[in-house]
Amino acid sequence: MYSERPLDDRKLAVLRAIVQDYVGTEEPVGSKALVERHNLGVSPATVRNDMAALEEDGYIHQPHTSAGRIPTDKGYRLFVDRLAEVKPMTAPERRAIRHFLDGAVDLDDTVARTVRLLAQLTRQVAVVQYPSLSRSTVRHVELVALAPAKVMLVLITNTGRVEQRMVDCPGTVGETVLADLRAKLNTQAVGRPLPEVPGLLEDLPAAFEPADRPTVSTVLATLFETLAEQNEERIMLAGTANLTRFGHDFPLTIQPVLEALEEQVVLLRLLGETADAGMTVRIGHENAYEGLNSTSVVSVGYGSGDQSVAKLGVIGPTRMDYPGTMGAVRAVARYVGQILAES
Amino acid sequence: MYSERPLDDRKLAVLRAIVQDYVGTEEPVGSKALVERHNLGVSPATVRNDMAALEEDGYIHQPHTSAGRIPTDKGYRLFVDRLAEVKPMTAPERRAIRHFLDGAVDLDDTVARTVRLLAQLTRQVAVVQYPSLSRSTVRHVELVALAPAKVMLVLITNTGRVEQRMVDCPGTVGETVLADLRAKLNTQAVGRPLPEVPGLLEDLPAAFEPADRPTVSTVLATLFETLAEQNEERIMLAGTANLTRFGHDFPLTIQPVLEALEEQVVLLRLLGETADAGMTVRIGHENAYEGLNSTSVVSVGYGSGDQSVAKLGVIGPTRMDYPGTMGAVRAVARYVGQILAES
DNA sequence: CCTGGCACTCTGCCCAGCTGAGTGCCAGGG
DNA sequence: CCCTGGCACTCAGCTGGGCAGAGTGCCAGG
């Protein structure tokens, strides 16, 4: 890479204007239109020179001679990093968000409302990850005998998530043993982060009669399995209908995106790349997944306290309203966090 | 409506050939191409006469003069009712279905696998409704004291579905009362269909000490609420990426469909219109929901025994391979039923 | 009742020409 | 040294005419 001259303020202003106009009109923007719409204080000819410089540096691009300019991924990147301010939600908007999310009755409902809200606010595709097991703590463990040798194990986390598994025991399970195990499990595990639990319970079978140990071990094994099942991470989607407003060249753009959205794995990885703190914006080719090369992903972690337990975000065309989208994503994440903390 | 002459066999054969060709090529089919591809044993001119008759009766339609014919909704309807045989799955296909579904570990997984499988087999959008509470029976009810006045209620159905609710009780709940209530609930409700349960338990508070009755009533109220929550019916979707192969005239066709797919309510109503027994095919305008006017829905009930507990189906363009789609839908429904019955 | 022949009607495509937007470059002025 | 107005140039997109091909409807004859 050869060294680039630093861009002076006016060139930055021109780039900002180009991004704003292009996002608004979806059409390549020319020098004349630019000076008319923005008070740049210079003539079109001057703007043209700046544009030529911006193009040489790779911030904008011309679809063909005698067309206006379009920002490149690099241009959007600069815009996001240095030229745009996250647009805060207005007070009524905040109230509406708050109100909408407050109506939720359980975790499923909270996530469902969040994802719909986000899709509606940004008019793009919204993605919300369920609070992941790995960063939650145990609220309660319950054991229920369903049949002589069949026990149901229920794990409840502090985020309100409930996981249940059937356990087939090696022999009949006495109610007293079950009660004992239940009590011990809860005393030792409640309040602890999920990943720590296996270590804490390792020696539990030793506290039981030798005859009961196989049963205890079986139950523990299932519990550990449940705890470890990272791949059980779930995701909820909304706003796919907004894809139709993506661009004019349809099937080509939309199909890979729809395919990506069907793959939980892809979405999880996508959200996984979100930095733990602060908002992450991945523009166009910055996305590892090829099908999303012409989309941008704005994502952020959310959590019930200071720590983030899961991620959420939106997926839209690279040509999106970054300040507005980022504002909406941030606001929604903040409120979901509050809701989770309260419940 | 004026009386229509009965269509003779050859006209029916012509209609069948038109449907088959159009489904294959996606292009209006003309008389010459028809006689070449199918052994109709007559000349194009004759076919033309038949086509004119079919058109007059509204079974086919000409986009413009000097174009071939396209089946109308009415044409597809006749085809489905009288001309098509459900295409059974081949033995290897059946094995693959069986094998794929057998790998499921719980209800969520079963539904997820089913919907993906269906989408893949039909290359269309697949919809699967979770086994609904209303037709299931109670397998177990569990009560867990989480805090002095906080009880968790867990309801498990014979289809493997688990619903849990938090109950805030009016006062501290003693463990003995809870155990008593738990026992009574299970004795009276297990094995009963969900809708019957409220009637059976109505008088339960009377069996307790007056002091405990408010608690018992509160728990019961929550239980009944859970039972009644029909709107909790959930649906899983897959194969939306297949929408891109829908037609050439893109955004217009696809957008209303995507919007419909986002609305659980619409999907539920759609599946709700499925007849309880046998397969239902709704073609084009036969769909009540306007956005799906250019799509067909093939749906069927499935269940763990003789009775259907939920519905599943696919949504595709009216121009779809009906015999193949119907075969796939029927086969998948049958196997899911078996899986549910076994678990 | 079927068939071959024929005239007719369209759509889709190609080509040419025009228009307009937008550019790059240059010479002149603050 | 940077900005500006002017000017020639390029090229996508639209328009209109002309052409080819597919497909039809109708008719008279077997």
XYZ file of C-alpha atoms (C1' of nucleotides) in Angstrom:
746
model
C 0.000 0.000 0.000
C 1.301 3.359 -0.961
C 0.901 6.184 1.492
C -2.239 8.206 1.022
C -2.370 11.920 1.373
C -4.534 12.887 4.303
C -7.964 13.977 3.180
C -8.694 17.566 3.945
C -11.907 18.639 5.574
C -13.694 19.558 2.418
C -13.054 16.206 0.798
C -14.459 14.572 3.892
C -17.480 16.819 3.677
C -17.925 15.815 0.065
C -17.731 12.151 0.965
C -20.235 12.631 3.725
C -22.569 14.411 1.344
C -22.212 11.655 -1.234
C -23.039 8.968 1.291
C -26.041 10.853 2.597
C -27.422 11.576 -0.841
C -26.840 8.109 -2.145
C -28.499 6.531 0.845
C -31.464 8.783 0.269
C -31.915 8.525 -3.468
C -30.298 5.192 -4.300
C -28.884 6.836 -7.384
C -25.327 7.734 -8.252
C -24.768 11.305 -7.202
C -23.148 13.901 -9.429
C -21.232 17.045 -8.654
C -23.938 19.439 -9.620
C -26.643 17.847 -7.525
C -24.249 17.797 -4.598
C -23.585 21.519 -4.469
C -27.262 22.229 -4.885
C -28.367 20.056 -2.004
C -25.594 20.773 0.438
C -24.104 24.127 1.242
C -20.597 23.248 0.293
C -19.746 26.801 -0.702
C -17.765 25.811 -3.750
C -18.509 25.191 -7.407
C -19.270 21.870 -9.037
C -15.903 21.927 -10.764
C -14.117 22.002 -7.444
C -16.240 19.184 -6.158
C -15.333 17.217 -9.249
C -11.667 17.549 -8.426
C -12.299 16.340 -4.907
C -14.317 13.459 -6.221
C -11.513 12.460 -8.529
C -9.187 12.394 -5.535
C -11.652 10.389 -3.460
C -12.046 7.944 -6.278
C -8.315 7.511 -6.650
C -8.108 6.680 -2.977
C -10.885 4.143 -3.326
C -13.612 5.787 -1.286
C -16.051 6.208 -4.128
C -16.582 4.608 -7.455
C -18.152 5.288 -10.794
C -20.422 2.602 -12.248
C -19.542 3.934 -15.691
C -18.196 7.080 -17.245
C -20.729 9.831 -17.230
C -22.510 8.553 -14.194
C -22.386 9.947 -10.696
C -20.406 8.406 -7.878
C -21.298 5.678 -5.408
C -19.523 5.105 -2.118
C -17.403 1.968 -1.897
C -17.215 -0.238 1.169
C -14.119 1.692 2.114
C -16.055 4.924 1.751
C -18.814 3.704 4.035
C -16.201 2.542 6.489
C -14.675 6.010 6.672
C -18.123 7.498 6.951
C -19.021 5.278 9.861
C -15.716 5.742 11.615
C -15.246 9.460 11.275
C -18.140 11.228 9.665
C -21.275 9.879 11.239
C -22.714 10.384 14.654
C -25.021 7.741 16.027
C -28.449 9.264 15.845
C -30.111 9.036 19.232
C -33.726 8.026 19.409
C -36.212 10.756 20.083
C -38.051 10.785 23.379
C -41.329 9.492 21.886
C -39.423 6.736 20.132
C -37.797 5.734 23.373
C -41.115 5.686 25.127
C -42.582 3.540 22.388
C -39.730 1.047 22.596
C -39.984 0.891 26.339
C -43.703 0.416 26.222
C -43.618 -2.226 23.545
C -41.005 -4.304 25.310
C -42.592 -3.931 28.722
C -45.586 -5.936 27.573
C -43.605 -9.150 27.266
C -44.669 -12.065 29.450
C -41.690 -14.385 29.228
C -38.322 -14.795 27.600
C -39.673 -16.084 24.314
C -42.020 -13.185 24.142
C -39.315 -10.683 25.001
C -37.076 -11.947 22.245
C -39.951 -12.068 19.779
C -40.974 -8.520 20.561
C -37.411 -7.290 20.397
C -36.761 -8.722 16.999
C -39.982 -7.386 15.555
C -39.391 -3.994 17.017
C -35.913 -3.834 15.608
C -37.102 -4.863 12.168
C -39.780 -2.222 12.246
C -37.563 0.580 13.487
C -34.801 -0.028 10.988
C -36.941 -1.391 8.187
C -34.359 -4.070 7.732
C -33.813 -7.661 8.734
C -33.385 -8.028 12.475
C -31.606 -10.816 14.309
C -31.706 -11.481 18.023
C -29.792 -14.186 19.795
C -31.338 -15.758 22.862
C -29.422 -15.056 26.031
C -26.818 -17.746 25.831
C -26.476 -20.378 28.462
C -22.756 -19.949 28.812
C -22.880 -16.535 30.391
C -25.928 -17.072 32.539
C -26.098 -18.359 36.051
C -28.223 -21.140 37.498
C -31.456 -20.035 39.089
C -32.884 -23.452 39.805
C -32.501 -27.117 38.968
C -35.488 -29.380 39.225
C -35.842 -33.160 39.031
C -39.146 -34.867 38.412
C -39.767 -38.590 38.429
C -41.996 -39.389 35.483
C -41.666 -43.158 35.646
C -39.721 -45.531 37.856
C -36.554 -45.161 35.802
C -37.320 -41.935 33.978
C -36.501 -38.516 35.343
C -37.064 -35.122 33.865
C -34.343 -32.582 34.438
C -35.230 -28.900 34.242
C -32.645 -26.152 34.278
C -33.692 -22.550 34.797
C -31.252 -19.706 34.272
C -31.240 -16.181 35.570
C -32.184 -14.938 32.110
C -35.423 -16.860 32.313
C -34.385 -19.558 29.947
C -35.681 -23.043 30.638
C -34.031 -26.184 29.308
C -35.457 -29.594 29.928
C -34.143 -33.078 29.235
C -35.359 -36.584 29.801
C -32.994 -38.868 31.664
C -33.192 -42.630 31.430
C -31.723 -43.991 34.645
C -29.992 -47.338 34.983
C -32.494 -48.493 37.619
C -35.491 -47.454 39.657
C -34.975 -44.122 41.368
C -36.179 -43.657 44.895
C -37.973 -40.472 45.808
C -35.687 -39.849 48.765
C -32.581 -40.114 46.634
C -34.120 -37.772 44.143
C -35.022 -35.262 46.836
C -31.539 -35.477 48.261
C -29.938 -34.986 44.870
C -32.252 -32.121 44.081
C -31.353 -30.373 47.306
C -27.629 -30.871 46.863
C -27.702 -29.720 43.268
C -29.455 -26.525 44.149
C -27.362 -25.710 47.175
C -24.183 -26.031 45.211
C -25.119 -24.717 41.813
C -27.642 -21.914 42.272
C -26.193 -18.530 41.480
C -23.149 -19.963 39.758
C -22.260 -19.280 36.128
C -23.130 -22.271 34.002
C -19.627 -23.116 32.832
C -18.427 -23.440 36.429
C -21.095 -25.910 37.425
C -19.504 -29.150 36.194
C -16.375 -28.436 38.221
C -18.422 -27.834 41.350
C -20.479 -30.993 41.087
C -17.791 -33.378 39.993
C -17.509 -35.114 43.314
C -21.203 -35.309 44.038
C -21.694 -39.047 43.422
C -19.296 -39.776 46.286
C -21.811 -38.274 48.715
C -24.351 -40.970 47.917
C -24.707 -44.637 48.728
C -22.746 -46.762 46.254
C -26.004 -48.250 44.989
C -27.311 -44.839 43.987
C -24.181 -43.574 42.358
C -24.937 -44.795 38.814
C -28.190 -42.897 38.896
C -26.580 -39.751 40.219
C -23.865 -39.962 37.593
C -26.382 -40.390 34.818
C -28.340 -37.354 35.901
C -25.175 -35.318 36.239
C -23.984 -36.387 32.822
C -27.210 -35.136 31.272
C -26.960 -31.900 33.200
C -23.411 -31.311 32.028
C -24.432 -32.110 28.499
C -27.187 -29.532 28.677
C -24.782 -26.982 30.031
C -22.258 -27.684 27.331
C -24.658 -27.561 24.466
C -23.459 -24.335 23.019
C -24.912 -25.295 19.693
C -28.326 -25.072 21.258
C -27.943 -21.334 20.961
C -31.031 -20.053 19.322
C -31.763 -17.092 17.150
C -34.873 -15.271 16.118
C -35.383 -13.413 12.877
C -37.804 -10.814 11.607
C -38.263 -8.376 8.776
C -37.287 -10.572 5.869
C -39.984 -8.853 3.846
C -37.800 -5.771 3.983
C -35.388 -7.558 1.707
C -37.596 -6.670 -1.211
C -36.550 -3.067 -0.833
C -32.954 -4.083 -1.152
C -32.090 -3.122 -4.658
C -33.304 -3.225 -8.183
C -31.255 -6.168 -9.382
C -33.276 -8.610 -7.485
C -32.866 -12.313 -7.393
C -29.117 -12.071 -7.444
C -28.871 -9.902 -4.393
C -31.587 -11.448 -2.365
C -31.063 -15.137 -2.780
C -27.719 -15.529 -1.044
C -29.014 -13.374 1.776
C -32.086 -15.527 2.259
C -29.872 -18.573 2.221
C -27.635 -17.083 4.851
C -30.604 -16.241 7.012
C -31.754 -19.839 6.945
C -28.509 -21.050 8.387
C -28.513 -20.548 12.117
C -24.840 -21.365 12.063
C -24.038 -18.518 9.739
C -26.084 -16.096 11.782
C -24.502 -17.223 15.012
C -21.043 -16.804 13.607
C -22.047 -13.419 12.284
C -23.183 -12.275 15.678
C -20.268 -14.019 17.264
C -17.920 -11.654 15.496
C -19.480 -8.785 17.353
C -17.099 -7.151 19.765
C -18.102 -7.677 23.377
C -18.238 -4.008 24.108
C -19.469 -1.302 21.781
C -21.235 -1.585 18.507
C -19.811 -3.524 15.601
C -20.444 -2.526 12.007
C -19.327 -4.868 9.283
C -19.599 -3.411 5.839
C -19.891 -5.389 2.625
C -16.813 -7.463 2.066
C -15.819 -7.150 5.681
C -18.331 -9.914 6.277
C -16.700 -13.287 6.296
C -19.706 -14.975 4.758
C -19.714 -14.550 1.015
C -23.449 -14.323 0.542
C -23.502 -11.207 2.667
C -20.866 -9.397 0.651
C -23.260 -6.719 -0.414
C -24.855 -6.236 2.968
C -23.836 -4.567 6.170
C -24.361 -5.928 9.636
C -24.797 -3.689 12.643
C -24.621 -5.646 15.868
C -24.133 -5.148 19.551
C -24.131 -7.186 22.732
C -26.873 -6.841 25.289
C -27.156 -8.083 28.803
C -28.988 -7.950 32.048
C -26.295 -5.978 33.790
C -22.867 -4.782 32.933
C -22.069 -8.008 31.145
C -23.405 -8.946 27.740
C -25.203 -12.286 27.573
C -26.075 -12.302 23.898
C -25.991 -10.280 20.724
C -28.511 -8.663 18.462
C -28.315 -6.718 15.252
C -29.690 -5.932 11.861
C -28.699 -6.878 8.351
C -29.277 -4.460 5.511
C -27.841 -3.228 2.263
C -24.435 -1.569 2.477
C -26.332 1.457 1.354
C -28.155 1.918 4.625
C -28.780 4.774 6.988
C -25.933 4.017 9.356
C -26.547 6.719 11.957
C -30.221 5.847 12.253
C -29.672 2.109 12.249
C -26.944 2.318 14.839
C -29.121 4.497 17.022
C -32.000 2.056 16.856
C -29.827 -0.972 17.521
C -28.167 0.659 20.484
C -31.424 1.830 21.982
C -33.150 -1.517 21.611
C -30.191 -3.377 23.084
C -30.187 -1.067 26.072
C -33.866 -1.549 26.787
C -33.816 -5.311 26.383
C -30.987 -5.345 28.853
C -33.102 -3.440 31.324
C -36.073 -5.732 30.837
C -33.956 -8.801 31.430
C -32.433 -7.286 34.544
C -35.848 -6.545 35.977
C -37.437 -9.918 35.412
C -73.289 -20.286 -14.059
C -74.289 -21.843 -17.343
C -73.985 -25.570 -17.636
C -70.728 -26.754 -19.098
C -70.402 -29.561 -21.516
C -68.531 -32.443 -19.964
C -64.922 -32.524 -21.084
C -64.083 -35.591 -23.086
C -61.037 -37.662 -22.335
C -58.811 -36.083 -24.910
C -59.462 -32.589 -23.670
C -58.548 -33.759 -20.212
C -55.389 -35.296 -21.603
C -54.572 -32.012 -23.273
C -55.087 -30.126 -20.045
C -52.914 -32.559 -18.198
C -50.201 -32.189 -20.788
C -50.404 -28.404 -20.600
C -50.063 -28.427 -16.842
C -47.136 -30.797 -16.926
C -45.302 -28.881 -19.611
C -45.920 -25.515 -18.073
C -44.748 -26.685 -14.680
C -41.593 -27.939 -16.317
C -40.719 -25.080 -18.609
C -42.421 -22.129 -16.984
C -43.337 -20.949 -20.442
C -46.709 -20.779 -22.146
C -47.164 -23.970 -24.083
C -48.334 -24.078 -27.672
C -50.144 -26.707 -29.656
C -47.181 -27.802 -31.705
C -44.855 -28.340 -28.786
C -47.605 -30.300 -27.068
C -48.043 -32.943 -29.728
C -44.287 -33.309 -30.048
C -43.682 -33.950 -26.381
C -46.701 -36.067 -25.601
C -48.051 -38.879 -27.682
C -51.476 -37.447 -28.144
C -51.961 -39.149 -31.487
C -53.638 -36.152 -33.086
C -52.488 -33.123 -35.014
C -51.729 -29.673 -33.640
C -54.851 -28.322 -35.299
C -57.015 -30.680 -33.325
C -55.253 -29.764 -30.158
C -55.886 -26.140 -30.963
C -59.592 -26.781 -31.105
C -59.472 -28.514 -27.762
C -57.500 -25.681 -26.322
C -60.063 -23.186 -27.526
C -62.732 -25.193 -25.723
C -60.669 -25.431 -22.558
C -60.089 -21.730 -22.663
C -63.753 -20.988 -23.070
C -64.464 -23.053 -20.002
C -61.823 -21.164 -18.062
C -59.287 -23.911 -17.507
C -56.495 -22.267 -19.419
C -55.663 -18.788 -20.469
C -53.655 -16.921 -23.054
C -51.385 -14.127 -21.817
C -51.766 -12.517 -25.246
C -52.671 -13.518 -28.751
C -49.967 -15.538 -30.398
C -48.689 -16.910 -27.159
C -49.196 -20.395 -25.791
C -51.572 -21.270 -22.986
C -51.155 -21.219 -19.236
C -53.349 -23.130 -16.816
C -55.683 -21.047 -14.669
C -56.376 -21.732 -11.007
C -59.442 -23.601 -12.166
C -57.279 -25.652 -14.490
C -54.911 -26.582 -11.708
C -57.869 -27.460 -9.549
C -59.196 -29.911 -12.114
C -55.718 -31.298 -12.567
C -55.311 -31.908 -8.861
C -58.783 -33.347 -8.426
C -58.968 -35.620 -11.392
C -55.806 -35.818 -13.413
C -52.981 -36.195 -10.964
C -51.916 -39.097 -8.854
C -49.968 -38.388 -5.734
C -46.464 -39.462 -6.526
C -45.236 -41.846 -3.854
C -41.736 -41.462 -2.548
C -39.208 -43.955 -3.769
C -37.788 -46.452 -1.325
C -34.438 -44.650 -0.978
C -36.257 -41.395 -0.399
C -38.330 -42.972 2.309
C -35.256 -44.358 3.967
C -33.592 -40.959 3.837
C -36.607 -39.279 5.416
C -36.823 -41.883 8.116
C -33.139 -41.658 8.857
C -33.047 -37.900 8.928
C -35.978 -37.623 11.300
C -34.804 -40.424 13.540
C -31.833 -38.369 14.584
C -33.946 -35.821 16.464
C -33.325 -35.477 20.175
C -36.390 -33.562 21.342
C -39.564 -31.935 20.104
C -37.884 -28.729 18.979
C -35.370 -30.721 17.057
C -38.017 -32.926 15.494
C -39.961 -29.937 14.251
C -36.809 -28.222 13.028
C -35.700 -31.272 11.122
C -39.129 -31.825 9.672
C -39.441 -28.344 8.312
C -35.989 -28.376 6.783
C -36.563 -31.743 5.246
C -39.828 -30.657 3.740
C -38.291 -27.519 2.297
C -35.501 -29.514 0.772
C -37.695 -32.239 -0.683
C -40.139 -29.870 -2.293
C -37.743 -27.003 -2.920
C -40.422 -24.716 -1.629
C -41.299 -22.935 1.578
C -42.199 -25.376 4.325
C -44.339 -24.703 7.373
C -44.729 -26.947 10.384
C -47.007 -26.276 13.301
C -45.940 -27.481 16.710
C -48.190 -30.169 18.105
C -50.889 -28.034 19.596
C -51.769 -28.118 23.229
C -55.462 -28.452 22.628
C -55.354 -31.955 21.208
C -52.663 -33.336 23.442
C -53.055 -35.033 26.774
C -51.342 -34.310 30.056
C -48.283 -36.391 30.755
C -47.202 -34.663 33.924
C -47.689 -31.531 35.985
C -44.895 -30.348 38.221
C -44.769 -27.657 40.890
C -41.517 -26.246 42.163
C -41.112 -23.761 44.988
C -38.593 -21.193 43.894
C -39.143 -18.728 46.699
C -41.530 -18.591 49.666
C -44.356 -17.180 47.560
C -43.133 -18.091 44.093
C -43.938 -21.361 42.413
C -42.948 -22.625 39.023
C -45.572 -24.592 37.170
C -44.451 -27.024 34.488
C -46.835 -28.776 32.151
C -45.645 -31.666 30.020
C -47.801 -33.095 27.254
C -47.754 -36.439 25.548
C -46.263 -34.812 22.470
C -43.197 -33.829 24.438
C -44.093 -30.201 24.686
C -43.144 -28.400 27.862
C -44.783 -25.195 29.037
C -43.641 -23.409 32.139
C -45.084 -20.461 34.019
C -44.177 -18.560 37.130
C -46.918 -18.232 39.716
C -46.914 -15.499 42.323
C -48.898 -16.818 45.248
C -50.860 -14.714 47.698
C -48.819 -15.977 50.622
C -46.064 -18.351 51.682
C -46.612 -21.848 50.324
C -45.856 -24.786 52.547
C -44.020 -27.749 51.059
C -46.666 -30.185 52.280
C -49.468 -28.258 50.616
C -47.458 -28.142 47.431
C -46.802 -31.885 47.551
C -50.451 -32.551 48.178
C -51.542 -30.322 45.334
C -48.959 -31.838 43.024
C -50.184 -35.334 43.790
C -53.838 -34.439 43.348
C -53.208 -32.632 40.110
C -51.381 -35.554 38.602
C -53.822 -38.183 39.761
C -56.729 -36.357 38.228
C -55.233 -34.849 35.108
C -52.633 -37.226 33.723
C -53.741 -38.871 30.515
C -56.613 -36.461 29.990
C -56.947 -34.235 26.946
C -55.977 -30.689 27.808
C -59.344 -29.064 27.171
C -61.041 -31.384 29.633
C -58.718 -30.580 32.487
C -60.321 -27.383 33.802
C -63.636 -29.158 34.221
C -62.017 -31.988 36.160
C -60.145 -29.752 38.563
C -62.782 -27.143 39.177
C -63.649 -28.353 42.651
C -60.113 -28.983 43.785
C -59.782 -26.002 46.170
C -62.578 -27.454 48.281
C -60.337 -30.387 49.164
C -57.874 -28.114 50.943
C -57.836 -26.224 54.217
C -59.556 -22.871 53.829
C -56.239 -21.136 54.511
C -54.614 -22.797 51.535
C -57.426 -22.284 49.098
C -56.264 -18.929 47.713
C -52.915 -20.475 46.823
C -54.523 -23.481 45.205
C -56.847 -21.264 43.221
C -53.999 -19.097 42.011
C -52.031 -22.088 40.800
C -55.082 -23.536 39.115
C -55.838 -20.250 37.438
C -52.370 -20.162 35.938
C -52.686 -23.754 34.839
C -56.001 -23.107 33.123
C -54.551 -20.049 31.487
C -51.691 -22.100 30.120
C -54.113 -24.688 28.828
C -56.243 -22.080 27.180
C -53.473 -20.217 25.500
C -54.297 -21.298 22.018
C -52.424 -18.342 20.672
C -49.265 -19.837 22.030
C -49.384 -22.133 19.049
C -46.044 -21.967 17.389
C -44.887 -22.457 13.869
C -41.578 -23.116 12.241
C -40.573 -22.065 8.759
C -37.856 -23.055 6.318
C -36.926 -22.690 2.688
C -37.674 -19.028 2.176
C -34.643 -18.895 -0.097
C -36.651 -20.997 -2.513
C -38.861 -17.997 -3.072
C -36.260 -16.604 -5.426
C -37.144 -19.294 -7.907
C -40.737 -18.193 -7.827
C -41.128 -16.273 -11.016
C -39.508 -13.710 -13.203
C -41.512 -10.701 -12.121
C -39.857 -10.466 -8.820
C -40.516 -8.005 -6.096
C -44.203 -7.966 -6.781
C -44.699 -11.666 -6.320
C -42.350 -12.202 -3.478
C -43.031 -9.334 -1.155
C -46.574 -10.154 -0.108
C -45.507 -13.732 0.422
C -42.647 -12.756 2.669
C -45.001 -10.522 4.574
C -47.462 -13.327 5.011
C -44.736 -15.632 6.231
C -43.771 -13.152 8.916
C -47.234 -13.224 10.384
C -47.683 -16.258 12.541
C -51.360 -15.483 12.648
C -51.717 -15.726 8.903
C -49.806 -18.978 8.790
C -51.823 -20.451 11.593
C -55.055 -19.542 9.901
C -53.717 -20.985 6.681
C -52.940 -24.295 8.301
C -56.129 -24.097 10.272
C -58.091 -24.323 7.067
C -56.611 -27.724 6.434
C -59.167 -30.484 6.600
C -58.649 -32.773 9.554
C -58.366 -35.835 7.414
C -56.718 -36.071 4.041
C -54.612 -33.586 2.239
C -55.774 -30.071 1.482
C -54.655 -28.190 -1.598
C -55.562 -24.536 -1.885
C -54.775 -23.060 -5.256
C -54.184 -19.393 -5.959
C -57.308 -17.410 -5.227
C -58.702 -20.195 -3.120
C -56.455 -18.854 -0.398
C -58.272 -16.462 1.850
C -55.196 -14.340 2.412
C -54.717 -11.926 -0.427
C -50.940 -11.909 -0.446
C -50.971 -15.592 -1.260
C -53.233 -15.261 -4.264
C -50.563 -16.431 -6.627
C -49.391 -19.287 -4.488
C -50.695 -22.714 -3.650
C -50.674 -24.318 -0.250
C -50.482 -28.063 0.227
C -51.147 -29.045 3.811
C -52.054 -32.036 5.878
C -52.551 -32.935 9.514
C -50.133 -35.170 11.342
C -50.369 -36.858 14.675
C -48.943 -39.401 17.000
C -51.699 -41.879 16.409
C -54.921 -41.925 14.555
C -55.703 -38.378 15.538
C -54.007 -35.335 14.078
C -52.429 -33.008 16.610
C -51.080 -30.375 14.245
C -50.647 -29.461 10.611
C -47.780 -29.052 8.235
C -47.473 -28.045 4.621
C -45.656 -26.187 1.931
C -46.263 -22.953 0.103
C -45.201 -22.578 -3.490
C -46.164 -21.002 -6.768
C -49.461 -22.133 -8.248
C -47.269 -23.491 -10.971
C -45.839 -26.259 -8.833
C -45.320 -29.965 -9.236
C -48.482 -31.036 -7.438
C -48.038 -34.790 -7.546
C -44.480 -34.590 -6.262
C -45.253 -31.997 -3.628
C -48.244 -33.883 -2.360
C -46.224 -37.071 -2.197
C -43.512 -35.409 -0.171
C -45.934 -33.711 2.189
C -47.839 -36.903 2.825
C -44.719 -38.950 3.394
C -43.167 -36.474 5.777
C -46.384 -36.122 7.749
C -46.617 -39.857 8.119
C -43.084 -40.246 9.400
C -43.295 -37.352 11.845
C -46.402 -38.981 13.207
C -44.506 -42.186 13.768
C -41.630 -40.408 15.456
C -44.003 -38.615 17.795
C -45.799 -41.833 18.640
C -42.544 -43.550 19.529
C -41.087 -40.888 21.760
C -64.546 -35.402 -36.593
C -59.837 -34.824 -37.834
C -56.321 -32.588 -40.739
C -53.324 -29.607 -43.596
C -53.032 -25.088 -45.253
C -53.125 -20.248 -44.847
C -53.534 -15.615 -43.334
C -53.119 -12.949 -39.292
C -51.539 -11.097 -34.920
C -48.714 -10.381 -31.699
C -44.206 -10.202 -28.697
C -39.355 -9.933 -28.486
C -35.230 -8.449 -30.460
C -31.997 -5.775 -32.968
C -30.363 -1.531 -34.596
C -29.797 3.308 -35.089
C -30.188 7.722 -33.515
C -30.959 10.992 -30.116
C -30.856 13.145 -25.514
C -29.079 14.357 -21.179
C -26.336 13.739 -17.270
C -21.995 13.836 -15.819
C -17.243 13.916 -16.407
C -12.154 15.546 -17.231
C -9.355 19.014 -18.574
C -7.774 23.652 -19.326
C -6.986 28.409 -19.104
C -7.988 32.420 -16.460
C -8.704 34.984 -12.025
C -8.504 35.947 -7.004
C -1.818 27.995 -5.045
C -6.515 26.972 -5.330
C -10.940 27.874 -7.273
C -13.940 28.666 -11.277
C -16.417 28.791 -15.732
C -16.246 26.868 -20.161
C -15.991 23.218 -23.359
C -15.552 18.860 -25.608
C -16.353 14.076 -24.756
C -18.467 9.732 -23.209
C -21.921 6.743 -22.428
C -26.530 4.744 -20.451
C -31.163 4.795 -21.483
C -35.043 5.818 -24.232
C -37.536 5.752 -28.698
C -39.123 4.043 -33.024
C -38.956 1.233 -37.039
C -38.342 -3.075 -38.988
C -37.868 -8.005 -38.809
C -38.451 -12.840 -37.408
C -40.829 -16.400 -35.114
C -44.270 -18.496 -32.497
C -48.783 -19.380 -32.159
C -53.345 -18.807 -33.260
C -58.201 -19.122 -35.670
C -60.578 -20.494 -39.486
C -61.757 -23.060 -43.526
C -62.241 -26.501 -46.889
C -61.321 -31.242 -47.875
C -60.833 -36.171 -46.585
